[in-house]
mmCIF file of C-alpha atoms and ligand atoms in Angstrom:
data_model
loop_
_atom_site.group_PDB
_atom_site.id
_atom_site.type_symbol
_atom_site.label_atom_id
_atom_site.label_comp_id
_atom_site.label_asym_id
_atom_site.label_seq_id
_atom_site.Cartn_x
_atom_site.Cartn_y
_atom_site.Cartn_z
ATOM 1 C CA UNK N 1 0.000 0.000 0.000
ATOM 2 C CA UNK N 2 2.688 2.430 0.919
ATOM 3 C CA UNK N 3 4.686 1.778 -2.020
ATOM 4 C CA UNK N 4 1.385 2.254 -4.619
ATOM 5 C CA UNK N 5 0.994 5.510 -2.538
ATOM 6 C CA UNK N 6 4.650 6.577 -2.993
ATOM 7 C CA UNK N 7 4.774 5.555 -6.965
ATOM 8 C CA UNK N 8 1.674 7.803 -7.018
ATOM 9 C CA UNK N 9 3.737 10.576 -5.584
ATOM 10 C CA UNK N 10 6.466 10.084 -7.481
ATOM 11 C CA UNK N 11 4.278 9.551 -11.049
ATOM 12 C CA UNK N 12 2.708 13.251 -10.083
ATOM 13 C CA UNK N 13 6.067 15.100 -8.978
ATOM 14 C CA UNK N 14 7.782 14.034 -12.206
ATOM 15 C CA UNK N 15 4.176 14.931 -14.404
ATOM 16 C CA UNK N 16 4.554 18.562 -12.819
ATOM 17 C CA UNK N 17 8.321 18.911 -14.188
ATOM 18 C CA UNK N 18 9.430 19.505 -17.736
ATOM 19 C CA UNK N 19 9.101 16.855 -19.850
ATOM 20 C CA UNK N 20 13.047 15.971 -19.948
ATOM 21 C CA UNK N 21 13.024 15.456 -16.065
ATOM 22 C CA UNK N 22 11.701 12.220 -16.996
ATOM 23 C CA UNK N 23 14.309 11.160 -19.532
ATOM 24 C CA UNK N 24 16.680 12.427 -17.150
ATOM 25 C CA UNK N 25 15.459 10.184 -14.514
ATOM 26 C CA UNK N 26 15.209 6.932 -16.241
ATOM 27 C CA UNK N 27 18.740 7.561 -17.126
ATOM 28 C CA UNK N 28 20.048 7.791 -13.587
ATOM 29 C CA UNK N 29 18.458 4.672 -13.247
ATOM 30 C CA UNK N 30 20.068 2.891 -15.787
ATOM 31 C CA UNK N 31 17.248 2.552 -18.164
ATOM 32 C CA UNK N 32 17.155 3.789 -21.823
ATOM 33 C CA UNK N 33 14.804 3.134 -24.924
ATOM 34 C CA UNK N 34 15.298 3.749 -28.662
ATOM 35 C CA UNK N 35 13.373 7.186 -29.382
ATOM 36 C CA UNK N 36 11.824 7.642 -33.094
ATOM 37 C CA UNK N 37 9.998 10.109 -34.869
ATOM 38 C CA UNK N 38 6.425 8.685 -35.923
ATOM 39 C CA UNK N 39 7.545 8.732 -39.491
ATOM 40 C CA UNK N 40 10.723 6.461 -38.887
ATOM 41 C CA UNK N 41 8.733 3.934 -36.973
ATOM 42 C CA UNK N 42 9.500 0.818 -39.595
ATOM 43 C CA UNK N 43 6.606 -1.512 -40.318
ATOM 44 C CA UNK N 44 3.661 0.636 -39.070
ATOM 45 C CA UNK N 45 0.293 0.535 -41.045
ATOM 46 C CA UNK N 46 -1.353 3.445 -42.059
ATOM 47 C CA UNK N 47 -4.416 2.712 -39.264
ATOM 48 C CA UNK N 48 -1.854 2.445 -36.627
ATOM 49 C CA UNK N 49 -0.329 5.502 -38.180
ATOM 50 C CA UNK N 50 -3.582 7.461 -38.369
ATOM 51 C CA UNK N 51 -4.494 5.952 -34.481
ATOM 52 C CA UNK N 52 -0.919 7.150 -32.896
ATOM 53 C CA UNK N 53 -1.781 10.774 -34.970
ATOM 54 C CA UNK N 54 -5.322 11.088 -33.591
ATOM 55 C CA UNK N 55 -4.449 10.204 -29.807
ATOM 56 C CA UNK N 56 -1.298 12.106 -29.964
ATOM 57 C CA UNK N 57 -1.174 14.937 -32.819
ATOM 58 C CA UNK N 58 1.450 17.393 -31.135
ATOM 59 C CA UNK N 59 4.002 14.585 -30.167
ATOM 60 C CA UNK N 60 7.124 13.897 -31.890
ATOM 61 C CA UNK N 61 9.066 11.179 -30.068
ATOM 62 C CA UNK N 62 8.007 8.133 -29.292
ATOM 63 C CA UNK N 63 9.899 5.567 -27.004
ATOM 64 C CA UNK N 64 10.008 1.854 -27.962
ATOM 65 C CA UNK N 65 9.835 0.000 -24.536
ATOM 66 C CA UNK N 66 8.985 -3.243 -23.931
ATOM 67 C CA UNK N 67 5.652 -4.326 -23.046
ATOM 68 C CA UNK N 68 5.996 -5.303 -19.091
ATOM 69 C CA UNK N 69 7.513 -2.019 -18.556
ATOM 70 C CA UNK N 70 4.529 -0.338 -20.032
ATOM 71 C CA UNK N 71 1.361 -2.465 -18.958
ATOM 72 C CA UNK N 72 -0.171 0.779 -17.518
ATOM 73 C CA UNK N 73 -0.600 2.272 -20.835
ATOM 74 C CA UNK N 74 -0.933 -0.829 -22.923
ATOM 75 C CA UNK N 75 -4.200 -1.519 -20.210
ATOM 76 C CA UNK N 76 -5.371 1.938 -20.758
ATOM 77 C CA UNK N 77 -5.163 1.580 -24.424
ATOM 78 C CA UNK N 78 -3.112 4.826 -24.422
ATOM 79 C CA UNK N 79 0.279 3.022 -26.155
ATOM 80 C CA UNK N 80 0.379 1.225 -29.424
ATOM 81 C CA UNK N 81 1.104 -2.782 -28.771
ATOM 82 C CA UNK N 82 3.368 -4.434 -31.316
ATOM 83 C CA UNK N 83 5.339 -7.696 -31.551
ATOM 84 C CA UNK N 84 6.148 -7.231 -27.614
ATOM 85 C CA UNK N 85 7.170 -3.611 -27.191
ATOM 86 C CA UNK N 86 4.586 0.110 -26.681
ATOM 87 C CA UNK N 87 5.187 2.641 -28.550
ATOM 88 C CA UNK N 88 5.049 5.441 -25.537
ATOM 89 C CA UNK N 89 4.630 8.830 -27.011
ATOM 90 C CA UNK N 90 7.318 10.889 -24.455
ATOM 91 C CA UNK N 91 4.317 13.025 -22.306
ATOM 92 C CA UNK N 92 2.851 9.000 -21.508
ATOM 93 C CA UNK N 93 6.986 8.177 -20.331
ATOM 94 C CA UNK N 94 5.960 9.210 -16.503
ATOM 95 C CA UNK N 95 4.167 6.214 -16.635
ATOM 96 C CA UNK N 96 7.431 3.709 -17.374
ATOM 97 C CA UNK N 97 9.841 5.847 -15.186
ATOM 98 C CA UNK N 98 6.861 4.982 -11.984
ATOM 99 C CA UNK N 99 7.300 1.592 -13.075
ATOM 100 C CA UNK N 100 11.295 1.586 -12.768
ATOM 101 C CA UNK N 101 10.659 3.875 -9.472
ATOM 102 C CA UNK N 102 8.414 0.887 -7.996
ATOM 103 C CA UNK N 103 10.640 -2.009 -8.737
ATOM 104 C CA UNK N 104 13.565 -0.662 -7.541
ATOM 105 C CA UNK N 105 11.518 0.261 -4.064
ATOM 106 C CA UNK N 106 10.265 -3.344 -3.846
ATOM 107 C CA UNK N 107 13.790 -4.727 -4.286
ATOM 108 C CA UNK N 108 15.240 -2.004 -1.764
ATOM 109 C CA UNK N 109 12.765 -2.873 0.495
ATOM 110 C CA UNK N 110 13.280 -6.647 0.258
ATOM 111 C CA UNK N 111 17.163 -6.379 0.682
ATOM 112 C CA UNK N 112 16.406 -4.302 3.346
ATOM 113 C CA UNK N 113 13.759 -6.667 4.824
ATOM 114 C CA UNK N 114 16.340 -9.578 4.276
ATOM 115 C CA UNK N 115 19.487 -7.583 5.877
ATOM 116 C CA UNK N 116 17.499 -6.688 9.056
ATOM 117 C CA UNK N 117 16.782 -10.651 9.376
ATOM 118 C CA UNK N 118 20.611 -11.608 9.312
ATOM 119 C CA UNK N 119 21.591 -8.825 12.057
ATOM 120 C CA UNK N 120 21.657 -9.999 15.561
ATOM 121 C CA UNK N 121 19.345 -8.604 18.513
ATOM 122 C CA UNK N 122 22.141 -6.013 19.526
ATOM 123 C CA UNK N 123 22.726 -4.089 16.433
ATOM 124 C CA UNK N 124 19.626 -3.976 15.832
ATOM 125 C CA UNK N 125 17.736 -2.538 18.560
ATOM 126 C CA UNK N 126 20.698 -0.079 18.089
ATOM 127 C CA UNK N 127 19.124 0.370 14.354
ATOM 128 C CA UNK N 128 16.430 0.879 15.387
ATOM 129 C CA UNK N 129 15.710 4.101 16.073
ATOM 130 C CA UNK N 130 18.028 5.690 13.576
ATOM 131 C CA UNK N 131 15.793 3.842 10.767
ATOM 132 C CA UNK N 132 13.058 5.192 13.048
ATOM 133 C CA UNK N 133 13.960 8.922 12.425
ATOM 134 C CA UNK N 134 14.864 8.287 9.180
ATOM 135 C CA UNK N 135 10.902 7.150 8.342
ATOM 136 C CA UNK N 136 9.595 9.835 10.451
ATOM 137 C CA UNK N 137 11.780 12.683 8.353
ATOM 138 C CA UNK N 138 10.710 10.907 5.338
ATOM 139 C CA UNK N 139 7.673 10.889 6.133
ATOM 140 C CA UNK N 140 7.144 14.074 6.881
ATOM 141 C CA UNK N 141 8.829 15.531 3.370
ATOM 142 C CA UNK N 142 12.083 16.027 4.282
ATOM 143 C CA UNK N 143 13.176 16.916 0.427
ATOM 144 C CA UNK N 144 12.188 20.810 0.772
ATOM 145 C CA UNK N 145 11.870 22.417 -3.158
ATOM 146 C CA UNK N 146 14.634 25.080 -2.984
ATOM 147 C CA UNK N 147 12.668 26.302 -6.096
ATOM 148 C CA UNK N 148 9.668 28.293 -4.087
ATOM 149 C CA UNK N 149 9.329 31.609 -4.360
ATOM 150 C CA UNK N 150 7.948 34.610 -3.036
ATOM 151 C CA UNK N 151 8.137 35.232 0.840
ATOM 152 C CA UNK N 152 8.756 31.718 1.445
ATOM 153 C CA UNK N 153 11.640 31.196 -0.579
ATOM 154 C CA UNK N 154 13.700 32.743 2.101
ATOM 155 C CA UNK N 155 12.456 31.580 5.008
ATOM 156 C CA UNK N 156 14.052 28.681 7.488
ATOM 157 C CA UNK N 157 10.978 26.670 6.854
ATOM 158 C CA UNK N 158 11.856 22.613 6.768
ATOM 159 C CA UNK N 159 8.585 20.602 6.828
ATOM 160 C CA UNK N 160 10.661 17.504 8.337
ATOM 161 C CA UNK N 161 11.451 20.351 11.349
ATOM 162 C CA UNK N 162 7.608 21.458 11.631
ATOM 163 C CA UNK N 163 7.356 20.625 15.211
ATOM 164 C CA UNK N 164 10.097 22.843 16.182
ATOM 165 C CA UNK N 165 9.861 25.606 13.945
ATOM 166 C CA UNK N 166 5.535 25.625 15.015
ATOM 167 C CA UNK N 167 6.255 26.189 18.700
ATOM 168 C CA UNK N 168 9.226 29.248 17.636
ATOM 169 C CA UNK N 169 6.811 31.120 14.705
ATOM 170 C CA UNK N 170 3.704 30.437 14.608
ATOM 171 C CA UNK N 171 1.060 32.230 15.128
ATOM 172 C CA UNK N 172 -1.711 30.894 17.978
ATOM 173 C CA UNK N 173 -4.294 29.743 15.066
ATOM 174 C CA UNK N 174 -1.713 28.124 13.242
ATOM 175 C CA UNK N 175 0.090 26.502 16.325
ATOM 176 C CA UNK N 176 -3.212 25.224 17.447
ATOM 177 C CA UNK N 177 -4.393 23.238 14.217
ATOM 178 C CA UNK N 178 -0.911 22.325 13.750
ATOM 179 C CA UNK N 179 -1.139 20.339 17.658
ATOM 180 C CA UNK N 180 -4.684 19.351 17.181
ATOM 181 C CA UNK N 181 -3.861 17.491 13.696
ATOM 182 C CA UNK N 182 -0.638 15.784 15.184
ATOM 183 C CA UNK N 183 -3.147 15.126 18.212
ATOM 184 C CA UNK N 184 -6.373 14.059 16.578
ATOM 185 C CA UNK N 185 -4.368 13.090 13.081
ATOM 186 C CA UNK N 186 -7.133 14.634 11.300
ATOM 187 C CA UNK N 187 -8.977 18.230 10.838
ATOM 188 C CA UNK N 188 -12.050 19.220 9.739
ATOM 189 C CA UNK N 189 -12.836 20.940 6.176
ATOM 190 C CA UNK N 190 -12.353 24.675 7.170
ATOM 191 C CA UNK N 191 -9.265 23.267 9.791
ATOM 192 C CA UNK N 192 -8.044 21.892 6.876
ATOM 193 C CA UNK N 193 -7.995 24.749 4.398
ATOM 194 C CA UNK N 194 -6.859 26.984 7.239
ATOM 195 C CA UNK N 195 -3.702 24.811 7.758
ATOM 196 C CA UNK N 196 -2.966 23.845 4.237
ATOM 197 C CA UNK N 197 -2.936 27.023 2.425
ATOM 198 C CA UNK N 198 -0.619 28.590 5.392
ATOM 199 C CA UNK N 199 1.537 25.827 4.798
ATOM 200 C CA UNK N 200 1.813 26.480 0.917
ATOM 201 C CA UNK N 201 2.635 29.818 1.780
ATOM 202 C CA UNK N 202 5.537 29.094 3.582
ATOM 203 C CA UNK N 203 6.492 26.928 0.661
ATOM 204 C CA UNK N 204 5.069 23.432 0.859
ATOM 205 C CA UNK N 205 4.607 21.992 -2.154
ATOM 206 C CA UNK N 206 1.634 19.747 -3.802
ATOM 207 C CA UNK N 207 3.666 16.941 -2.779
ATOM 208 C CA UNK N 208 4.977 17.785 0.281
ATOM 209 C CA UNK N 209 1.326 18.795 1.171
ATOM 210 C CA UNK N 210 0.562 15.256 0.231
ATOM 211 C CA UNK N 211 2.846 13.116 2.301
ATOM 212 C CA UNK N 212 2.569 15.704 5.165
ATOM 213 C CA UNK N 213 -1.652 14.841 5.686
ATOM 214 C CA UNK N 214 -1.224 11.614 4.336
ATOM 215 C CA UNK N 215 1.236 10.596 7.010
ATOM 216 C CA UNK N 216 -1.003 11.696 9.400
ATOM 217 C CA UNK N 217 -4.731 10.966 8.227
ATOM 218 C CA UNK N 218 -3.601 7.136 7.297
ATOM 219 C CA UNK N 219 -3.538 7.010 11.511
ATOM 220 C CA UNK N 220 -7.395 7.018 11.623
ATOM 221 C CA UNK N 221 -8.551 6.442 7.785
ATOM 222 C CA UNK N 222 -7.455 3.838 5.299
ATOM 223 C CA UNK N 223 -5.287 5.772 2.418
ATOM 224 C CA UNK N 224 -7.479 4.978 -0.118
ATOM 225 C CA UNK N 225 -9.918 6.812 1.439
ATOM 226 C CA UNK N 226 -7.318 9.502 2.039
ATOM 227 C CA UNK N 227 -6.826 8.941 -1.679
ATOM 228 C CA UNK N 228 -10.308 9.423 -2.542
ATOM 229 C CA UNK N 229 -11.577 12.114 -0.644
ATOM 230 C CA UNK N 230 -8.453 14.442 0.564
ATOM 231 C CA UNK N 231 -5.949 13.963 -2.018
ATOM 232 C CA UNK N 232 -8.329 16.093 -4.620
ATOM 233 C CA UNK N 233 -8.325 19.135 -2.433
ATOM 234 C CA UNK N 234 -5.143 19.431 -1.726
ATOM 235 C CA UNK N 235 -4.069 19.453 -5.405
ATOM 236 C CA UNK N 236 -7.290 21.290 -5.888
ATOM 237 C CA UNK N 237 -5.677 24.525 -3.519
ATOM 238 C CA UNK N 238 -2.545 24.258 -5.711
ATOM 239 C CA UNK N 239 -4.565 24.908 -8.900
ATOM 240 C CA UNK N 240 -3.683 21.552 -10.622
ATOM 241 C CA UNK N 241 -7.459 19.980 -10.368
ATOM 242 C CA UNK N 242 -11.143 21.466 -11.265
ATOM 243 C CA UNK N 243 -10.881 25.306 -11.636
ATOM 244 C CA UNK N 244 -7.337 25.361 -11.810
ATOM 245 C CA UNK N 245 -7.149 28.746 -9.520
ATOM 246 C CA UNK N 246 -4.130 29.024 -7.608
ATOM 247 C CA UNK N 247 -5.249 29.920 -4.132
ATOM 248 C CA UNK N 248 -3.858 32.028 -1.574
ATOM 249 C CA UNK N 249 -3.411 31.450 2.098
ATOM 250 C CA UNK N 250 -5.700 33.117 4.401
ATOM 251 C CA UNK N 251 -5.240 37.154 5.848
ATOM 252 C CA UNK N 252 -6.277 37.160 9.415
ATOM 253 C CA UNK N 253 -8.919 39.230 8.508
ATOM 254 C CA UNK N 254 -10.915 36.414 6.571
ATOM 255 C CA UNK N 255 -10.021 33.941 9.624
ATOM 256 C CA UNK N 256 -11.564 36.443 12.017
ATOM 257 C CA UNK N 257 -14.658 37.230 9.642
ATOM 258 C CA UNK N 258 -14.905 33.292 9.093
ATOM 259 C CA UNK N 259 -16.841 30.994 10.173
ATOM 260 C CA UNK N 260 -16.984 30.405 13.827
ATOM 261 C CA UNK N 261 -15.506 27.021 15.120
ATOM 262 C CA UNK N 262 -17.937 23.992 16.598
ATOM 263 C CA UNK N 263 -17.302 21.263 18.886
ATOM 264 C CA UNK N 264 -14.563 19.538 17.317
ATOM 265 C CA UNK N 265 -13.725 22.609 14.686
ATOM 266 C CA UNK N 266 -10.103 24.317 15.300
ATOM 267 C CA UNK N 267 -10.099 26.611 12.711
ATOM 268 C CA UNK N 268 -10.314 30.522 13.172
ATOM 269 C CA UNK N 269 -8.907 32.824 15.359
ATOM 270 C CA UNK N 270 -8.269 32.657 18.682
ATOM 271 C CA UNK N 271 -7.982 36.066 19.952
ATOM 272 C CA UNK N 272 -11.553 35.973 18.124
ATOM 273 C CA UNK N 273 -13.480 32.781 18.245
ATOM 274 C CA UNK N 274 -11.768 30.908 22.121
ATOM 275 C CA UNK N 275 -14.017 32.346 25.294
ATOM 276 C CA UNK N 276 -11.589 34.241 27.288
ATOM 277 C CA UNK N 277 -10.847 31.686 30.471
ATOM 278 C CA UNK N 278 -9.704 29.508 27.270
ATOM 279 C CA UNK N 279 -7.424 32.316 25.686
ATOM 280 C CA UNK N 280 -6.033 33.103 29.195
ATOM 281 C CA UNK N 281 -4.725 29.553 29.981
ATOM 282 C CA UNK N 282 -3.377 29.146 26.756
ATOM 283 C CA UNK N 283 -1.504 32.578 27.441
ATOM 284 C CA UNK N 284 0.027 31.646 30.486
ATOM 285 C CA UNK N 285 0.923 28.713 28.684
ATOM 286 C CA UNK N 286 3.213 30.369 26.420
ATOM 287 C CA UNK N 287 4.964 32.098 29.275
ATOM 288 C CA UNK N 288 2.856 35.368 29.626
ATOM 289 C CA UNK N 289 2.700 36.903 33.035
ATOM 290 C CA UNK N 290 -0.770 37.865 34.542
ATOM 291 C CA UNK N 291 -0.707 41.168 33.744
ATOM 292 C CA UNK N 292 0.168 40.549 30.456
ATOM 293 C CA UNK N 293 -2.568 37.921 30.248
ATOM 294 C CA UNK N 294 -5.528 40.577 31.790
ATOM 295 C CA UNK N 295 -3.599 43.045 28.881
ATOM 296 C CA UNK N 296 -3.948 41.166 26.171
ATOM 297 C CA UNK N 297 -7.464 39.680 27.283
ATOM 298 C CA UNK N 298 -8.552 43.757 27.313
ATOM 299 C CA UNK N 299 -7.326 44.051 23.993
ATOM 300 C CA UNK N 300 -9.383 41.131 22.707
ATOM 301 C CA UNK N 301 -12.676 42.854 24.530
ATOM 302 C CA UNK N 302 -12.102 45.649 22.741
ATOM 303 C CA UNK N 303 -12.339 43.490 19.191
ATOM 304 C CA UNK N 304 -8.691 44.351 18.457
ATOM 305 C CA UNK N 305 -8.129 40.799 17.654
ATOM 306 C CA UNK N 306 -4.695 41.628 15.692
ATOM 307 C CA UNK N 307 -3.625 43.955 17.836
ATOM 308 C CA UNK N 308 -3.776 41.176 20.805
ATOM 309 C CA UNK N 309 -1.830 39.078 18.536
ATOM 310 C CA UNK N 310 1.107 41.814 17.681
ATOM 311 C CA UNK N 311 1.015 41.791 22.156
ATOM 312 C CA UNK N 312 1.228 37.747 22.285
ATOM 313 C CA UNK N 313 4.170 37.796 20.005
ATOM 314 C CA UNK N 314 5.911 41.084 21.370
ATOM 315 C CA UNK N 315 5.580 39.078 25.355
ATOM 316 C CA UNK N 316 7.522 35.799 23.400
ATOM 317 C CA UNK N 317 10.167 36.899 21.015
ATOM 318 C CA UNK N 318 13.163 39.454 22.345
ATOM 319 C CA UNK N 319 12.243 42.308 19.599
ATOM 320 C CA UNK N 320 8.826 43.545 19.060
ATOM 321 C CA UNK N 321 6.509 42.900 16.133
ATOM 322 C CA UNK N 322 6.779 46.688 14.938
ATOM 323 C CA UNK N 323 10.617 46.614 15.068
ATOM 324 C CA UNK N 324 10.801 43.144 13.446
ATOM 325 C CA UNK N 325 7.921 44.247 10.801
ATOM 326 C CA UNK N 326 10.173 47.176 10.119
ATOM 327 C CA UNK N 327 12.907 44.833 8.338
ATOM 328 C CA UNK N 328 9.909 42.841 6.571
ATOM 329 C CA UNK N 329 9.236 45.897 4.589
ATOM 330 C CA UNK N 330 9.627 45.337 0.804
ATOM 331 C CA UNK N 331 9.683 41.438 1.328
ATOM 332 C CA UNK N 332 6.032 41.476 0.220
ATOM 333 C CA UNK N 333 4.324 40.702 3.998
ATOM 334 C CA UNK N 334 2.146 43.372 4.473
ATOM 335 C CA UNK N 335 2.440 44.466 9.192
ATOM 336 C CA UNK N 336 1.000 48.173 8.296
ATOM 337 C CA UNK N 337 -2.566 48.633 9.978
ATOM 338 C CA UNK N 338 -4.616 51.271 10.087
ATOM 339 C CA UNK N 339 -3.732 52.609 13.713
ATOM 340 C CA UNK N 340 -0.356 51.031 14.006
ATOM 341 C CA UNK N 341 1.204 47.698 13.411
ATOM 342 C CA UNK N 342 -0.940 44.637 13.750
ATOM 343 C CA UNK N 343 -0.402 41.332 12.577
ATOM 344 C CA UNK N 344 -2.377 41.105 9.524
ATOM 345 C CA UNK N 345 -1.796 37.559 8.139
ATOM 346 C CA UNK N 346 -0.326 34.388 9.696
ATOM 347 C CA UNK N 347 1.888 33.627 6.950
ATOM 348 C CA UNK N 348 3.772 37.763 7.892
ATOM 349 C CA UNK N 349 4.024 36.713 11.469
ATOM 350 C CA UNK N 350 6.176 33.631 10.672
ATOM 351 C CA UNK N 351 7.979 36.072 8.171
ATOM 352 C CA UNK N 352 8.604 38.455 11.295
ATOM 353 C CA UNK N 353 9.154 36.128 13.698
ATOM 354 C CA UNK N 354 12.273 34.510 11.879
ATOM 355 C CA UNK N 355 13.082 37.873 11.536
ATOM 356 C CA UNK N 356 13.057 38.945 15.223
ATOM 357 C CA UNK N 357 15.447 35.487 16.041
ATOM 358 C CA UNK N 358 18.040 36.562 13.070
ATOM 359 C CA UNK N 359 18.268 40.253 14.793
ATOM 360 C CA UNK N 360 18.570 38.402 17.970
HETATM 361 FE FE1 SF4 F 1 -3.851 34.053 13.427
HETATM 362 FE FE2 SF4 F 1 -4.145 36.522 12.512
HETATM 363 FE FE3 SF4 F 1 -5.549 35.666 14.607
HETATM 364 FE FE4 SF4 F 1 -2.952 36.133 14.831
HETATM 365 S S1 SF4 F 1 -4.554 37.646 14.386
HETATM 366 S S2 SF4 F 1 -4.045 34.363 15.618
HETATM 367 S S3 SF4 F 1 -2.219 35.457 12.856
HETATM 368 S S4 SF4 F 1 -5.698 34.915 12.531
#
């Protein structure tokens, strides 16, 4: 199961790079086929001719790859079948590099299976939690595209550090869903838009995005029901399914003006949406002193939600938001408000914060 999901992964990281990624990949892995033009293809009739033309009119190289290596397509009907080998048009060659990328994981897997059998008890209970890590990192994307841009491009961000880095620069909403979904393993819809389109703004790709919720919904749900009813939305919010919009993560101002949480909801904001003997415990949980606590509890009567988030940070980090906002200017994160600086998206406040620990 986790190697179907994986070859999945891989099949739709390699379909979102240019085409010659996948050339390039099946040579690292030792694997090359004779390319042709669909005129020097020897022995084709003119209906296979006219068929190859129809299905793919714009494509000029086709690969000639044995059969077993191409049974996805040749089941699919999408390659032409002849005396043992497909003809694989080069935009269908994703499909023979995921077949390459799953046999070499079953035979790495199985000479790892093997090895750990022929190790004694010692060495490997001293294994054991290296290979441990090793999953858990992998698991949680630990290959970071240095290729993002925008903000996010030059942040710290690692997703295979999330814990870490959540605790030091988040902001409250986003710490909170980020410990309820490592609690609970799952989130509910607007939980899980919240979460996912902060996390592409700091950078997370489609398929980091992927492993990340996959790793944890597969806790509580079987992954092909993962598959079937999460996997859509996520490459849905990256623009690559239905509409094909490329959203943008969430301004506080559209958390606050959201919908307001239910039992077993964690979206929103808490300086907003959490009653106030809630808000005050998780203060003093960060380290706020009482008075700071009754401060920033004020603040949030008074409906200056933002403004009681610019105090939470300014009690946690060693240089206030407005100083730290100050070197953020002309990195795109917009701090200004109306009557002073207020945090005025989640995805500036991790900005700032990594900001305020560099000027540290
Ligand atoms: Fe999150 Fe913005 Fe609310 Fe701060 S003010 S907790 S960043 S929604």
């Amino acid at each position: 199961m986790l190697i179907g999901a994986e070859t999945k992964l891989f099949a739709l990281r390699l379909s979102l790079s240019p085409r010659s990624t996948t050339i390039d990949t099946l040579r690292r892995l030792g694997v090359s086929y004779e390319a042709l033009s669909l005129d020097g293809i020897q022995g084709l009739s003119s209906e296979d001719h006219d068929w190859l033309h129809a299905l793919y009119k714009s494509e000029e190289t086709f690969h000639r790859v044995p059969f077993q290596h191409a049974m996805t397509l040749a089941r699919r009907r999408r390659a032409l079948l002849r005396a043992g080998y497909c003809l694989v048009p080069s935009c269908e060659m994703v499909y023979v590099a995921a077949h390459h990328y799953e046999r070499s994981l079953r035979l790495q897997m199985q000479a790892l299976y093997r090895s750990l059998h022929t190790i004694d008890d010692d060495e490997r209970s001293r294994l054991a939690p290296v290979l441990a890590r090793i999953v858990a990192a992998w698991q949680t994307g630990v290959m970071h595209h240095s290729s993002n841009s925008g903000s996010a491009g030059r942040l710290q961000f690692r997703l295979y550090d999330i814990d870490r880095y959540a605790e030091l620069h988040f902001p409250l909403c986003m710490k909170h869903l980020h410990h309820k979904l490592r609690e609970n393993h799952h989130l509910k819809y607007n939980g899980r838009v919240q979460y996912r389109m902060f996390l592409k703004g700091l950078g997370v790709s489609v398929g980091e995005s992927l492993v990340f919720f996959r790793s944890e919904f597969v806790k509580v749900m079987p992954t092909a029901t993962f598959e079937k009813e999460h996997a859509y939305h996520i490459r849905h919010s990256y623009g690559l399914e239905g509409s094909r919009k490329d959203y943008e993560p969430l301004a506080c101002a559209q958390i606050i003006h959201g919908s307001t949480p239910r039992h077993g909801q964690y979206h929103g904001c808490p300086f907003r949406h959490w009653d106030e003997a809630t808000l005050c415990r998780e203060l003093s949980r960060c380290g706020l002193d009482p008075s700071t606590v009754s401060r920033v509890a004020g603040e949030v009567g008074q409906g200056r939600s933002q403004s009681a988030c610019r105090m939470l940070f300014d009690a946690t980090h060693h240089v206030s938001y407005a100083q730290a906002a100050q070197q953020s200017q002309g990195t795109g994160v917009a701090v200004q408000g109306g009557g002073g600086v207020v945090v005025q998206h989640p995805n500036a406040y991790v900005e700032v914060s990594e900001r305020a620990e560099s000027a540290n």
